[in-house]
Coordinates of C-alpha atoms in Angstrom, one line a residue:
M1 CA 8.4 -30.3 -27.6
K2 CA 8.5 -26.6 -28.4
L3 CA 9.7 -23.9 -26.1
T4 CA 9.1 -20.1 -26.2
A5 CA 11.5 -17.9 -24.2
E6 CA 11.8 -14.2 -23.5
I7 CA 15.3 -12.9 -22.9
S8 CA 16.5 -9.5 -21.7
M9 CA 20.2 -8.8 -21.4
Y10 CA 21.6 -6.1 -19.1
P11 CA 25.4 -5.7 -19.7
F12 CA 27.5 -3.9 -17.1
N13 CA 28.9 -1.7 -19.8
E14 CA 28.5 2.0 -20.6
N15 CA 28.0 1.2 -24.2
Y16 CA 25.3 -1.4 -23.4
L17 CA 23.7 -1.4 -26.9
E18 CA 26.8 -3.0 -28.6
P19 CA 26.7 -6.2 -26.5
I20 CA 22.9 -6.5 -26.9
K21 CA 23.1 -6.1 -30.7
W22 CA 26.0 -8.6 -30.7
F23 CA 23.9 -11.1 -28.7
I24 CA 20.8 -10.7 -31.0
G25 CA 23.0 -11.2 -34.0
R26 CA 24.3 -14.4 -32.6
V27 CA 20.8 -15.7 -31.9
D28 CA 20.0 -15.0 -35.5
S29 CA 22.6 -17.5 -36.6
Y30 CA 20.4 -20.4 -35.4
P31 CA 18.2 -21.3 -38.4
H32 CA 15.7 -23.4 -36.5
I33 CA 15.0 -20.8 -33.8
E34 CA 12.5 -18.0 -34.5
R35 CA 13.3 -14.6 -33.1
V36 CA 11.4 -11.4 -32.5
T37 CA 12.9 -8.3 -30.7
N38 CA 11.2 -5.2 -29.4
A39 CA 12.4 -2.3 -27.2
M40 CA 12.2 -4.4 -24.0
A41 CA 13.2 -8.0 -24.8
T42 CA 13.8 -10.7 -27.4
Q43 CA 11.5 -13.6 -27.8
V44 CA 12.6 -16.9 -29.3
C45 CA 10.8 -20.1 -30.2
G46 CA 12.0 -23.5 -31.3
D47 CA 12.5 -27.0 -30.2
Y48 CA 13.1 -27.2 -26.5
L49 CA 16.6 -28.5 -26.6
D50 CA 17.6 -26.2 -29.5
V51 CA 16.5 -23.1 -27.5
M52 CA 18.1 -24.2 -24.2
T53 CA 21.4 -25.2 -26.0
M54 CA 21.5 -21.8 -27.8
L55 CA 20.9 -19.9 -24.6
A56 CA 23.6 -21.7 -22.7
T57 CA 26.1 -21.3 -25.6
E58 CA 25.4 -17.6 -26.3
M59 CA 25.1 -16.5 -22.7
Q60 CA 28.5 -18.1 -22.0
A61 CA 29.9 -16.4 -25.1
A62 CA 28.5 -13.0 -24.0
H63 CA 30.0 -13.3 -20.6
E64 CA 33.4 -14.3 -22.1
K65 CA 33.4 -11.5 -24.6
W66 CA 31.7 -8.6 -22.6
G67 CA 32.2 -9.5 -19.0
K68 CA 29.4 -9.1 -16.5
A69 CA 25.9 -9.1 -17.7
V70 CA 22.5 -10.0 -16.2
F71 CA 20.2 -12.2 -18.3
V72 CA 16.5 -12.3 -17.3
C73 CA 14.6 -15.1 -19.0
K74 CA 11.0 -16.3 -18.9
F75 CA 10.0 -19.7 -20.3
I76 CA 6.8 -21.2 -21.4
G77 CA 6.5 -24.8 -22.7
G78 CA 4.9 -24.8 -26.1
E79 CA 5.0 -22.6 -29.2
L80 CA 3.6 -19.1 -29.1
N81 CA 2.9 -16.9 -32.1
L82 CA 5.6 -14.3 -31.8
A83 CA 3.9 -12.1 -34.3
H84 CA 0.8 -11.8 -32.1
S85 CA -0.1 -8.3 -30.9
E86 CA -3.2 -6.6 -29.6

């Protein structure tokens, strides 16, 4: 089963762009997960277990490296076309 998720990271850090860019770079290291980022959020799509495992691993790594951060996630079962726009 495929999973599409939207993630927004809100670091408790004055230099908030650095942790966000770091997190997105880490997401890119997963070859079987598709990623699209815009000004508001990052969308990912892949096999359900791959996406959930990546999120658990990378959110923990972000908290360990950067300290407090809020992650807001939305999930939809299935594969969405991340390139779609209207």
